[in-house]
Amino acid sequence: MQPVSNTGVMIGIFKTNIRTYHERNLIVSAICSNFEVSSCNIDIEDCDKVLRVVDMKVDEHSIILFVQERGFLCEVL
């Protein structure tokens, strides 16, 4: 996790293989429903299909496992 400025907000940045808007919507909704986060998005236009989770109150490993359990690649970028 990376602290942003001096606010103490933790942001997780992950590489995924989420390619469609449908997959993106499912994963973003699932993460927001199951973890305490401020926001979550996936840039499916980026070559790394970047998942960005803002103000994480959970460790990176938990997010990685959660996404992987749903059949997608997920690793710290």
CSV table of N, CA and C in Angstrom, one decimal:
chain,number,residue,atom,x,y,z
A,1,MET,N,0.8,-1.2,0.0
A,1,MET,CA,0.0,0.0,0.0
A,1,MET,C,0.9,1.2,0.0
A,2,GLN,N,0.4,2.3,-0.6
A,2,GLN,CA,1.2,3.5,-0.8
A,2,GLN,C,0.5,4.6,-0.1
A,3,PRO,N,1.1,5.3,0.9
A,3,PRO,CA,0.5,6.5,1.5
A,3,PRO,C,0.5,7.6,0.5
A,4,VAL,N,-0.6,8.4,0.5
A,4,VAL,CA,-0.7,9.5,-0.4
A,4,VAL,C,-0.5,10.8,0.4
A,5,SER,N,0.4,11.6,0.0
A,5,SER,CA,0.8,12.9,0.7
A,5,SER,C,0.9,12.6,2.2
A,6,ASN,N,0.4,13.6,3.0
A,6,ASN,CA,0.5,13.4,4.4
A,6,ASN,C,-0.8,13.1,5.0
A,7,THR,N,-1.8,12.7,4.2
A,7,THR,CA,-3.1,12.4,4.7
A,7,THR,C,-3.3,11.1,5.4
A,8,GLY,N,-2.3,10.2,5.1
A,8,GLY,CA,-2.4,8.8,5.7
A,8,GLY,C,-3.3,7.9,4.9
A,9,VAL,N,-3.9,8.4,3.8
A,9,VAL,CA,-4.8,7.6,3.0
A,9,VAL,C,-3.9,6.5,2.3
A,10,MET,N,-4.4,5.3,2.4
A,10,MET,CA,-3.7,4.2,1.7
A,10,MET,C,-4.3,3.8,0.4
A,11,ILE,N,-3.5,3.7,-0.6
A,11,ILE,CA,-4.0,3.3,-2.0
A,11,ILE,C,-3.4,2.1,-2.4
A,12,GLY,N,-4.1,1.1,-2.9
A,12,GLY,CA,-3.6,-0.1,-3.4
A,12,GLY,C,-3.7,0.0,-4.9
A,13,ILE,N,-2.6,-0.4,-5.6
A,13,ILE,CA,-2.5,-0.4,-7.0
A,13,ILE,C,-2.1,-1.8,-7.5
A,14,PHE,N,-3.0,-2.4,-8.3
A,14,PHE,CA,-2.8,-3.8,-8.7
A,14,PHE,C,-2.9,-4.0,-10.2
A,15,LYS,N,-2.2,-4.9,-10.7
A,15,LYS,CA,-2.3,-5.3,-12.1
A,15,LYS,C,-3.3,-6.4,-12.1
A,16,THR,N,-4.2,-6.4,-13.1
A,16,THR,CA,-5.3,-7.4,-13.3
A,16,THR,C,-5.4,-7.9,-14.7
A,17,ASN,N,-6.2,-8.8,-15.0
A,17,ASN,CA,-6.6,-9.2,-16.3
A,17,ASN,C,-8.1,-9.0,-16.6
A,18,ILE,N,-8.7,-8.0,-15.9
A,18,ILE,CA,-10.1,-7.7,-16.1
A,18,ILE,C,-10.2,-6.9,-17.3
A,19,ARG,N,-11.0,-7.4,-18.3
A,19,ARG,CA,-11.0,-6.8,-19.6
A,19,ARG,C,-12.3,-6.2,-20.1
A,20,THR,N,-13.4,-6.6,-19.5
A,20,THR,CA,-14.7,-6.1,-20.0
A,20,THR,C,-15.3,-5.1,-18.9
A,21,TYR,N,-16.3,-4.3,-19.4
A,21,TYR,CA,-17.0,-3.4,-18.5
A,21,TYR,C,-17.8,-4.3,-17.5
A,22,HIS,N,-18.3,-5.4,-18.0
A,22,HIS,CA,-19.1,-6.3,-17.1
A,22,HIS,C,-18.2,-6.8,-16.0
A,23,GLU,N,-17.1,-7.4,-16.3
A,23,GLU,CA,-16.1,-7.9,-15.3
A,23,GLU,C,-15.7,-6.8,-14.4
A,24,ARG,N,-15.4,-5.6,-14.9
A,24,ARG,CA,-15.0,-4.5,-14.1
A,24,ARG,C,-16.1,-4.1,-13.1
A,25,ASN,N,-17.4,-4.0,-13.5
A,25,ASN,CA,-18.5,-3.6,-12.7
A,25,ASN,C,-18.7,-4.7,-11.6
A,26,LEU,N,-18.6,-6.0,-11.9
A,26,LEU,CA,-18.7,-7.0,-10.9
A,26,LEU,C,-17.7,-6.9,-9.8
A,27,ILE,N,-16.4,-6.8,-10.2
A,27,ILE,CA,-15.3,-6.7,-9.2
A,27,ILE,C,-15.4,-5.5,-8.4
A,28,VAL,N,-15.6,-4.3,-9.0
A,28,VAL,CA,-15.7,-3.1,-8.2
A,28,VAL,C,-16.8,-3.2,-7.2
A,29,SER,N,-17.9,-3.6,-7.7
A,29,SER,CA,-19.1,-3.7,-6.8
A,29,SER,C,-18.8,-4.7,-5.6
A,30,ALA,N,-18.2,-5.8,-5.9
A,30,ALA,CA,-17.8,-6.8,-4.9
A,30,ALA,C,-16.8,-6.3,-3.9
A,31,ILE,N,-15.8,-5.6,-4.4
A,31,ILE,CA,-14.8,-5.0,-3.5
A,31,ILE,C,-15.5,-4.0,-2.5
A,32,CYS,N,-16.3,-3.1,-3.1
A,32,CYS,CA,-16.9,-2.1,-2.3
A,32,CYS,C,-17.9,-2.6,-1.3
A,33,SER,N,-18.5,-3.8,-1.6
A,33,SER,CA,-19.5,-4.4,-0.7
A,33,SER,C,-18.8,-5.2,0.4
A,34,ASN,N,-17.6,-5.7,0.1
A,34,ASN,CA,-17.0,-6.6,1.1
A,34,ASN,C,-15.8,-6.0,1.9
A,35,PHE,N,-15.4,-4.8,1.5
A,35,PHE,CA,-14.2,-4.2,2.2
A,35,PHE,C,-14.6,-2.7,2.4
A,36,GLU,N,-14.0,-2.2,3.5
A,36,GLU,CA,-14.1,-0.8,3.8
A,36,GLU,C,-13.1,0.0,2.9
A,37,VAL,N,-13.6,0.7,1.9
A,37,VAL,CA,-12.8,1.5,1.0
A,37,VAL,C,-13.5,2.7,0.6
A,38,SER,N,-12.8,3.8,0.3
A,38,SER,CA,-13.4,5.0,-0.1
A,38,SER,C,-13.9,4.9,-1.6
A,39,SER,N,-13.0,4.4,-2.4
A,39,SER,CA,-13.4,4.2,-3.8
A,39,SER,C,-12.6,3.1,-4.4
A,40,CYS,N,-13.0,2.6,-5.6
A,40,CYS,CA,-12.4,1.5,-6.3
A,40,CYS,C,-12.7,1.7,-7.7
A,41,ASN,N,-11.7,1.5,-8.6
A,41,ASN,CA,-11.9,1.5,-10.0
A,41,ASN,C,-10.9,0.7,-10.7
A,42,ILE,N,-11.2,0.3,-12.0
A,42,ILE,CA,-10.3,-0.5,-12.8
A,42,ILE,C,-10.3,0.2,-14.2
A,43,ASP,N,-9.1,0.5,-14.6
A,43,ASP,CA,-8.8,1.1,-15.9
A,43,ASP,C,-8.6,0.0,-16.9
A,44,ILE,N,-9.7,-0.4,-17.6
A,44,ILE,CA,-9.6,-1.5,-18.5
A,44,ILE,C,-9.0,-1.1,-19.8
A,45,GLU,N,-8.7,0.2,-20.0
A,45,GLU,CA,-8.0,0.7,-21.2
A,45,GLU,C,-6.5,0.6,-21.1
A,46,ASP,N,-6.0,0.5,-19.8
A,46,ASP,CA,-4.6,0.5,-19.5
A,46,ASP,C,-4.1,-0.9,-19.8
A,47,CYS,N,-2.9,-1.0,-20.3
A,47,CYS,CA,-2.3,-2.3,-20.6
A,47,CYS,C,-2.2,-3.3,-19.4
A,48,ASP,N,-2.1,-2.7,-18.2
A,48,ASP,CA,-2.1,-3.6,-17.0
A,48,ASP,C,-3.4,-3.7,-16.3
A,49,LYS,N,-4.5,-3.2,-16.9
A,49,LYS,CA,-5.8,-3.3,-16.4
A,49,LYS,C,-5.8,-2.9,-14.9
A,50,VAL,N,-5.3,-1.7,-14.6
A,50,VAL,CA,-5.0,-1.3,-13.2
A,50,VAL,C,-6.3,-1.2,-12.4
A,51,LEU,N,-6.2,-1.9,-11.2
A,51,LEU,CA,-7.2,-1.8,-10.2
A,51,LEU,C,-6.6,-0.9,-9.1
A,52,ARG,N,-7.4,0.2,-8.8
A,52,ARG,CA,-7.0,1.2,-7.8
A,52,ARG,C,-8.0,1.2,-6.7
A,53,VAL,N,-7.5,0.9,-5.5
A,53,VAL,CA,-8.4,0.9,-4.3
A,53,VAL,C,-7.9,2.0,-3.4
A,54,VAL,N,-8.8,2.9,-3.1
A,54,VAL,CA,-8.5,4.1,-2.3
A,54,VAL,C,-9.0,4.0,-0.8
A,55,ASP,N,-8.1,4.4,0.1
A,55,ASP,CA,-8.4,4.4,1.5
A,55,ASP,C,-8.7,3.0,2.0
A,56,MET,N,-7.8,2.1,1.7
A,56,MET,CA,-8.0,0.7,2.1
A,56,MET,C,-7.9,0.5,3.6
A,57,LYS,N,-8.8,-0.2,4.2
A,57,LYS,CA,-8.7,-0.5,5.6
A,57,LYS,C,-8.4,-2.0,5.7
A,58,VAL,N,-7.8,-2.6,4.7
A,58,VAL,CA,-7.5,-4.0,4.6
A,58,VAL,C,-6.1,-4.2,3.9
A,59,ASP,N,-5.4,-5.2,4.2
A,59,ASP,CA,-4.1,-5.4,3.6
A,59,ASP,C,-4.2,-5.8,2.1
A,60,GLU,N,-3.2,-5.6,1.4
A,60,GLU,CA,-3.2,-5.8,0.0
A,60,GLU,C,-3.4,-7.3,-0.3
A,61,HIS,N,-2.9,-8.2,0.5
A,61,HIS,CA,-3.0,-9.6,0.3
A,61,HIS,C,-4.5,-10.0,0.2
A,62,SER,N,-5.3,-9.4,1.1
A,62,SER,CA,-6.8,-9.8,1.2
A,62,SER,C,-7.5,-9.4,-0.1
A,63,ILE,N,-7.1,-8.2,-0.7
A,63,ILE,CA,-7.7,-7.8,-2.0
A,63,ILE,C,-7.2,-8.7,-3.1
A,64,ILE,N,-6.0,-9.1,-3.1
A,64,ILE,CA,-5.4,-10.0,-4.1
A,64,ILE,C,-6.2,-11.3,-4.1
A,65,LEU,N,-6.3,-11.9,-2.9
A,65,LEU,CA,-7.0,-13.2,-2.8
A,65,LEU,C,-8.4,-13.1,-3.2
A,66,PHE,N,-9.1,-12.0,-2.8
A,66,PHE,CA,-10.5,-11.8,-3.1
A,66,PHE,C,-10.7,-11.8,-4.7
A,67,VAL,N,-9.9,-11.0,-5.4
A,67,VAL,CA,-10.0,-10.9,-6.8
A,67,VAL,C,-9.6,-12.3,-7.5
A,68,GLN,N,-8.6,-12.9,-7.0
A,68,GLN,CA,-8.2,-14.2,-7.5
A,68,GLN,C,-9.2,-15.3,-7.3
A,69,GLU,N,-9.9,-15.3,-6.2
A,69,GLU,CA,-11.0,-16.2,-5.9
A,69,GLU,C,-12.1,-16.1,-6.9
A,70,ARG,N,-12.2,-14.9,-7.6
A,70,ARG,CA,-13.2,-14.7,-8.6
A,70,ARG,C,-12.7,-15.0,-10.0
A,71,GLY,N,-11.5,-15.6,-10.1
A,71,GLY,CA,-11.0,-16.0,-11.3
A,71,GLY,C,-10.2,-15.1,-12.1
A,72,PHE,N,-9.7,-14.0,-11.5
A,72,PHE,CA,-8.9,-13.0,-12.2
A,72,PHE,C,-7.5,-13.0,-11.6
A,73,LEU,N,-6.5,-12.6,-12.5
A,73,LEU,CA,-5.2,-12.2,-12.1
A,73,LEU,C,-5.2,-11.0,-11.2
A,74,CYS,N,-4.5,-10.9,-10.2
A,74,CYS,CA,-4.3,-9.7,-9.4
A,74,CYS,C,-3.0,-9.8,-8.6
A,75,GLU,N,-2.2,-8.8,-8.9
A,75,GLU,CA,-0.9,-8.7,-8.2
A,75,GLU,C,-0.5,-7.2,-8.0
A,76,VAL,N,0.3,-6.9,-7.0
A,76,VAL,CA,0.7,-5.6,-6.7
A,76,VAL,C,1.5,-5.0,-7.9
A,77,LEU,N,1.2,-3.8,-8.3
A,77,LEU,CA,1.9,-3.2,-9.4
A,77,LEU,C,3.0,-2.3,-8.9
